[in-house]
Short mmCIF file of C-alpha atoms in Angstrom, two decimals:
data_model
loop_
_atom_site.label_atom_id
_atom_site.label_comp_id
_atom_site.label_asym_id
_atom_site.label_seq_id
_atom_site.Cartn_x
_atom_site.Cartn_y
_atom_site.Cartn_z
CA ASN A 120 83.76 93.40 66.01
CA GLY A 121 84.23 91.29 69.11
CA PHE A 122 86.94 89.54 71.13
CA SER A 123 87.43 85.84 70.40
CA ASP A 124 86.64 82.85 72.59
CA PRO A 125 87.77 81.18 74.74
CA GLU A 126 90.05 84.10 75.70
CA PHE A 127 87.11 86.43 76.33
CA ARG A 128 85.24 83.98 78.56
CA ILE A 129 88.38 83.28 80.58
CA CYS A 130 89.04 87.00 81.15
CA ARG A 131 85.41 87.70 82.09
CA GLN A 132 85.40 84.82 84.57
CA ASN A 133 88.67 86.08 86.06
CA LEU A 134 87.03 89.48 86.55
CA ILE A 135 83.99 87.90 88.23
CA ASP A 136 86.26 85.84 90.48
CA ASP A 137 88.19 88.97 91.47
CA ILE A 138 84.93 90.68 92.43
CA ASP A 139 83.74 87.65 94.42
CA CYS A 140 87.06 87.35 96.24
CA ARG A 141 87.46 90.97 97.28
CA LYS A 142 86.05 90.21 100.74
CA ASN A 143 88.90 87.76 101.36
CA ASP A 144 91.33 90.64 101.98
CA LYS A 145 89.51 92.43 104.76
CA ARG A 146 91.81 95.47 104.77
CA ASP A 147 91.41 96.11 101.05
CA TYR A 148 87.69 95.52 101.37
CA ALA A 149 87.41 98.04 104.23
CA LEU A 150 89.41 100.64 102.29
CA GLU A 151 87.21 100.12 99.24
CA LYS A 152 84.05 100.58 101.29
CA ALA A 153 85.54 103.63 103.03
CA ALA A 154 86.31 105.20 99.65
CA ALA A 155 82.73 104.53 98.51
CA LEU A 156 81.52 106.31 101.64
CA ALA A 157 83.92 109.24 101.35
CA PHE A 158 83.36 109.75 97.61
CA GLN A 159 79.59 109.27 97.41
CA ASN A 160 78.12 110.19 94.00
CA GLU A 161 81.61 110.57 92.52
CA PRO A 162 83.37 108.27 90.01
CA ALA A 163 86.02 107.53 92.65
CA ALA A 164 83.35 105.70 94.67
CA ILE A 165 83.18 102.93 92.06
CA ALA A 166 85.10 99.79 93.03
CA ILE A 167 88.13 99.18 90.83
CA HIS A 168 86.74 95.83 89.57
CA GLY A 169 83.15 97.03 89.37
CA GLU A 170 80.15 94.93 90.38
CA ARG A 171 79.29 91.34 89.54
CA LYS A 172 75.87 92.14 88.02
CA TYR A 173 77.55 94.35 85.41
CA ALA A 174 80.48 92.01 84.78
CA GLU A 175 78.10 89.14 83.99
CA LYS A 176 76.47 91.22 81.22
CA ILE A 177 79.70 91.94 79.34
CA THR A 178 79.75 90.37 75.85
CA PRO A 179 82.62 89.95 73.38
CA GLN A 180 81.05 92.74 71.32
CA THR A 181 80.49 95.27 74.13
CA ALA A 182 84.01 94.66 75.46
CA TYR A 183 85.48 95.26 72.00
CA GLN A 184 83.43 98.44 71.54
CA THR A 185 84.68 99.73 74.88
CA TRP A 186 88.26 98.92 73.89
CA GLN A 187 87.89 100.86 70.64
CA HIS A 188 86.46 103.80 72.59
CA ILE A 189 89.47 103.70 74.93
CA LEU A 190 91.92 103.69 72.01
CA SER A 191 90.14 106.65 70.45
CA THR A 192 89.45 108.92 73.44
CA SER A 193 91.85 108.04 76.25
CA SER A 194 94.88 110.00 77.33
CA ILE A 195 97.70 107.52 76.75
CA GLU A 196 100.94 107.83 78.70
CA ILE A 197 103.92 105.63 77.88
CA TYR A 198 107.11 105.78 79.93
CA CYS A 199 110.15 104.11 78.43
CA VAL A 200 113.33 103.84 80.55
CA THR A 201 116.51 103.15 78.58
CA PRO A 202 120.25 103.52 79.27
CA GLN A 203 120.53 106.02 76.44
CA HIS A 204 118.26 108.06 74.18
CA LYS A 205 116.55 105.90 71.53
CA PRO A 206 114.38 108.07 69.26
CA LEU A 207 113.25 105.07 67.20
CA ILE A 208 111.08 103.90 70.11
CA ARG A 209 109.13 107.17 70.13
CA GLU A 210 108.77 107.15 66.34
CA TYR A 211 107.48 103.59 66.35
CA LEU A 212 104.92 104.30 69.07
CA GLN A 213 103.73 107.46 67.30
CA GLN A 214 103.26 105.60 64.02
CA THR A 215 101.37 102.82 65.75
CA PHE A 216 98.93 105.06 67.60
CA ASN A 217 98.52 107.42 64.66
CA SER A 218 96.97 104.50 62.78
CA PHE A 219 93.87 104.91 65.00
CA ASN A 220 91.32 107.67 64.71
CA ARG A 221 92.36 109.54 67.83
CA PHE A 222 90.15 112.09 69.58
CA PRO A 223 91.74 112.15 73.04
CA GLN A 224 89.77 113.74 75.84
CA THR A 225 91.45 115.92 78.45
CA ILE A 226 91.43 114.18 81.82
CA PRO A 227 91.66 116.38 84.94
CA PHE A 228 93.86 114.63 87.47
CA PHE A 229 92.76 116.88 90.31
CA ALA A 230 89.16 116.19 91.30
CA PRO A 231 88.85 117.34 94.94
CA SER A 232 86.07 115.72 96.92
CA PRO A 233 83.90 118.11 98.96
CA CYS A 234 83.75 117.50 102.69
CA LYS A 235 80.42 116.42 104.14
CA ARG A 236 78.58 118.91 106.31
CA LYS A 237 78.48 116.31 109.07
CA THR A 238 80.76 113.35 109.66
CA GLU A 239 79.06 110.19 108.41
CA THR A 240 79.63 106.78 110.01
CA VAL A 241 78.83 103.41 108.44
CA GLU A 242 79.23 100.11 110.29
CA GLU A 243 79.16 96.68 108.68
CA THR A 244 79.42 93.31 110.41
CA MET A 245 81.27 90.44 108.79
CA GLN A 246 82.48 87.02 109.84
CA THR A 247 86.16 87.69 110.46
CA GLU A 248 88.73 87.60 113.26
CA GLN A 249 89.72 91.27 113.32
CA SER A 250 87.70 94.47 113.04
CA LYS A 251 88.80 97.28 110.70
CA LEU A 252 88.53 101.02 111.19
CA VAL A 253 89.00 103.58 108.39
CA LEU A 254 88.85 107.35 108.91
CA ALA A 255 88.66 109.71 105.92
CA PHE A 256 89.88 113.29 106.36
CA LYS A 257 89.50 115.98 103.70
CA PHE A 258 91.25 119.29 103.13
CA ASN A 259 90.84 122.29 100.86
CA ASN A 260 94.29 123.09 99.52
CA LEU A 261 97.69 121.86 100.65
CA ASN A 262 101.04 122.01 98.87
CA HIS A 263 102.78 118.74 98.08
CA GLU A 264 105.49 119.36 100.68
CA GLU A 265 102.88 119.99 103.38
CA LEU A 266 101.16 116.70 102.58
CA VAL A 267 104.44 114.78 102.57
CA MET A 268 105.37 116.28 105.93
CA LEU A 269 102.01 115.42 107.52
CA GLU A 270 102.08 111.89 106.12
CA GLY A 271 105.58 111.33 107.47
CA MET A 272 104.89 112.76 110.91
CA LEU A 273 101.70 110.76 111.31
CA SER A 274 102.54 107.45 109.69
CA GLY A 275 105.62 107.35 107.47
CA ILE A 276 108.42 106.65 109.97
CA SER A 277 109.00 104.42 112.99
CA ASP A 278 108.67 107.43 115.32
CA SER A 279 105.44 108.60 113.69
CA LEU A 280 102.71 109.88 115.99
CA LEU A 281 100.08 107.33 114.99
CA PHE A 282 102.39 104.33 115.30
CA THR A 283 103.97 105.51 118.55
CA ASN A 284 100.90 106.72 120.42
CA VAL A 285 98.03 104.67 119.01
CA ARG A 286 99.69 101.31 118.46
CA GLU A 287 102.75 101.15 120.69
CA LYS A 288 101.95 103.14 123.83
CA GLN A 289 98.21 102.51 124.12
CA GLN A 290 98.13 99.28 122.10
CA LEU A 291 94.79 100.21 120.58
CA CYS A 292 95.33 98.48 117.26
CA TYR A 293 97.33 95.77 115.49
CA TYR A 294 98.53 98.10 112.73
CA ILE A 295 97.81 101.66 111.65
CA LEU A 296 98.63 103.23 108.29
CA MET A 297 97.94 106.46 106.45
CA HIS A 298 97.30 106.88 102.73
CA VAL A 299 97.03 110.19 100.89
CA SER A 300 94.69 110.41 97.91
CA THR A 301 96.36 113.51 96.50
CA PHE A 302 94.03 114.18 93.59
CA LYS A 303 90.94 113.86 95.79
CA ASN A 304 92.22 116.08 98.64
CA THR A 305 91.58 113.17 100.97
CA VAL A 306 93.57 111.27 103.60
CA PHE A 307 92.68 107.77 104.80
CA ILE A 308 93.85 106.31 108.11
CA ASP A 309 93.11 102.62 108.58
CA CYS A 310 93.87 100.11 111.30
CA GLY A 311 93.16 96.57 112.41
CA ILE A 312 91.47 96.72 115.78
CA ASP A 313 89.33 95.03 118.42
CA TYR A 314 85.84 96.45 118.15
CA GLU A 315 85.78 97.49 121.81
CA GLN A 316 88.67 99.87 121.16
CA VAL A 317 87.08 101.75 118.24
CA SER A 318 85.87 104.83 120.16
CA THR A 319 89.14 105.21 122.08
CA ALA A 320 91.16 104.77 118.90
CA ILE A 321 89.22 107.46 117.03
CA SER A 322 89.71 109.89 119.92
CA THR A 323 93.44 109.11 120.11
CA ILE A 324 93.88 109.52 116.34
CA LEU A 325 92.22 112.93 116.48
CA THR A 326 94.56 113.85 119.33
CA GLN A 327 97.57 113.24 117.07
CA PHE A 328 96.25 115.82 114.63
CA SER A 329 95.78 118.23 117.54
CA THR A 330 99.39 117.63 118.56
CA ILE A 331 100.61 118.88 115.19
CA GLN A 332 98.06 121.69 115.09
CA CYS A 333 99.43 122.98 118.40
CA GLY A 334 103.06 122.62 117.26
CA LEU A 335 103.86 120.00 119.90
CA PHE A 336 106.36 118.10 117.75
CA SER A 337 110.15 118.08 117.76
CA ASP A 338 112.54 119.39 115.12
CA ASP A 339 113.99 115.89 115.12
CA LEU A 340 110.69 114.47 113.86
CA GLN A 341 110.69 116.91 110.94
CA GLU A 342 114.30 115.96 110.12
CA LYS A 343 113.43 112.26 110.12
CA VAL A 344 110.64 112.88 107.62
CA ALA A 345 113.13 114.66 105.32
CA LEU A 346 115.60 111.78 105.66
CA ARG A 347 112.84 109.31 104.80
CA TYR A 348 112.09 111.22 101.62
CA GLU A 349 115.78 111.23 100.63
CA ARG A 350 115.92 107.47 101.11
CA LEU A 351 112.75 106.84 99.09
CA ALA A 352 113.95 109.13 96.28
CA ALA A 353 117.25 107.27 96.14
CA GLU A 354 115.49 103.90 96.03
CA MET A 355 113.16 104.97 93.23
CA SER A 356 115.98 106.36 91.10
CA ASP A 357 117.80 103.02 91.42
CA SER A 358 115.37 100.99 89.28
CA ALA A 359 113.69 101.32 85.90
CA SER A 360 110.19 101.00 87.39
CA GLY A 361 111.02 103.60 90.05
CA ILE A 362 112.26 106.10 87.45
CA ALA A 363 109.08 105.59 85.40
CA SER A 364 106.93 106.02 88.50
CA MET A 365 108.68 109.28 89.40
CA ALA A 366 108.27 110.57 85.84
CA CYS A 367 104.55 109.75 85.92
CA SER A 368 104.13 111.49 89.27
CA ASP A 369 106.06 114.55 88.11
CA PHE A 370 103.90 114.84 85.00
CA ARG A 371 100.63 114.64 86.89
CA ARG A 372 101.70 117.10 89.56
CA GLN A 373 103.58 119.32 87.11
CA GLU A 374 106.61 119.42 89.39
CA ASN A 375 110.03 117.85 89.85
CA ARG A 376 110.29 115.43 92.77
CA SER A 377 114.06 115.23 93.06
CA ARG A 378 116.15 114.51 96.14
CA GLU A 379 116.50 118.27 96.62
CA PHE A 380 112.85 118.20 97.67
CA ALA A 381 114.06 116.99 101.08
CA GLN A 382 115.60 120.42 101.65
CA VAL A 383 112.17 121.94 101.04
CA LEU A 384 110.80 119.69 103.76
CA ARG A 385 113.54 120.72 106.18
CA SER A 386 112.86 124.40 105.59
CA LEU A 387 109.10 124.20 106.19
CA PRO A 388 108.24 126.65 109.00
CA ARG A 389 106.59 125.11 112.06
CA GLU A 390 103.61 127.40 111.63
CA THR A 391 103.07 126.14 108.07
CA ILE A 392 102.94 122.55 109.29
CA MET A 393 100.54 123.53 112.07
CA ASN A 394 98.21 125.29 109.65
CA ALA A 395 98.32 122.31 107.28
CA ALA A 396 97.14 120.01 110.06
CA LYS A 397 94.34 122.44 110.91
CA GLN A 398 92.91 121.96 107.42
CA MET A 399 92.19 118.29 108.05
CA VAL A 400 88.47 117.70 108.67
CA LEU A 401 86.99 114.30 109.54
CA ASP A 402 84.64 113.47 106.67
CA SER A 403 83.56 109.89 107.31
CA VAL A 404 84.18 106.77 109.41
CA TYR A 405 83.87 103.19 108.17
CA ILE A 406 83.87 100.31 110.64
CA LEU A 407 84.06 96.64 109.68
CA ARG A 408 82.97 94.87 112.86
CA ALA A 409 84.28 91.35 113.38
CA ASN A 410 81.74 88.65 114.10
CA THR A 411 83.26 85.23 114.79
CA ASP A 412 80.01 83.57 115.89
CA SER A 413 77.55 83.96 113.02
CA PRO A 414 78.18 81.96 109.81
CA GLU A 415 76.37 84.61 107.78
CA ASP A 416 77.50 88.09 106.91
CA CYS A 417 75.13 90.88 107.84
CA ILE A 418 74.96 94.63 107.55
CA GLU A 419 73.97 96.96 110.37
#
């Protein structure tokens, strides 16, 4: 009724070390804190490795009980990529898992996060060389193709609006990237930045959304986004892990993400793209302010 030592103690210490070291990667740390801010009072706000005070309390028995609960109640997905159909694999897996008392719970993949009534800003100061800025935007309901198009126009290609106008032309940041949390109806934009440029960068980022909202983008930009998708689809279908990833994504979205999807992107009306951009509302702002002088971390 418990995991054996020393394996358990090693794994628990590894978990504690991961929690302690999360501040070493300042970008990941900033994104984690931004998610906690955007998803307040939601399960998605919990850090992926949890908190040290809880990790220290894990025992071989409680860990084993949790594992048994997972085997009994979790929704288990197994993707097996083979050169030809091998039914014995499926039969073996079914026999193995049928040996447990299974009471799987239905897990809703889509759990949209409501937008705050007023944009909330949190600033934290840490001893580091470079400040970080993360903006969280939320939307009500966008189709997959609309999200892919917005992501590509804003961040996915070398001619993207954020890269071209925020980083290259105005040189407001060291990098700028966009990440779509599809199942939370949330978009994160993060960048490495000098603290003095934060206000200007936020204003310029918002301007890029206005550019799309007003339809001030070229047909060539839309075509480049479609070409990017074709390339990514080809790359994913060229490896076993890519095929499994596509199958997982298709299952969760209940759709088929084939290369033909690029034609859907090309045929998106300009007005549809404009309206999609208009749905984006700034929910929260997280700023990790660099402090190279003080040896101690502090929170403002």
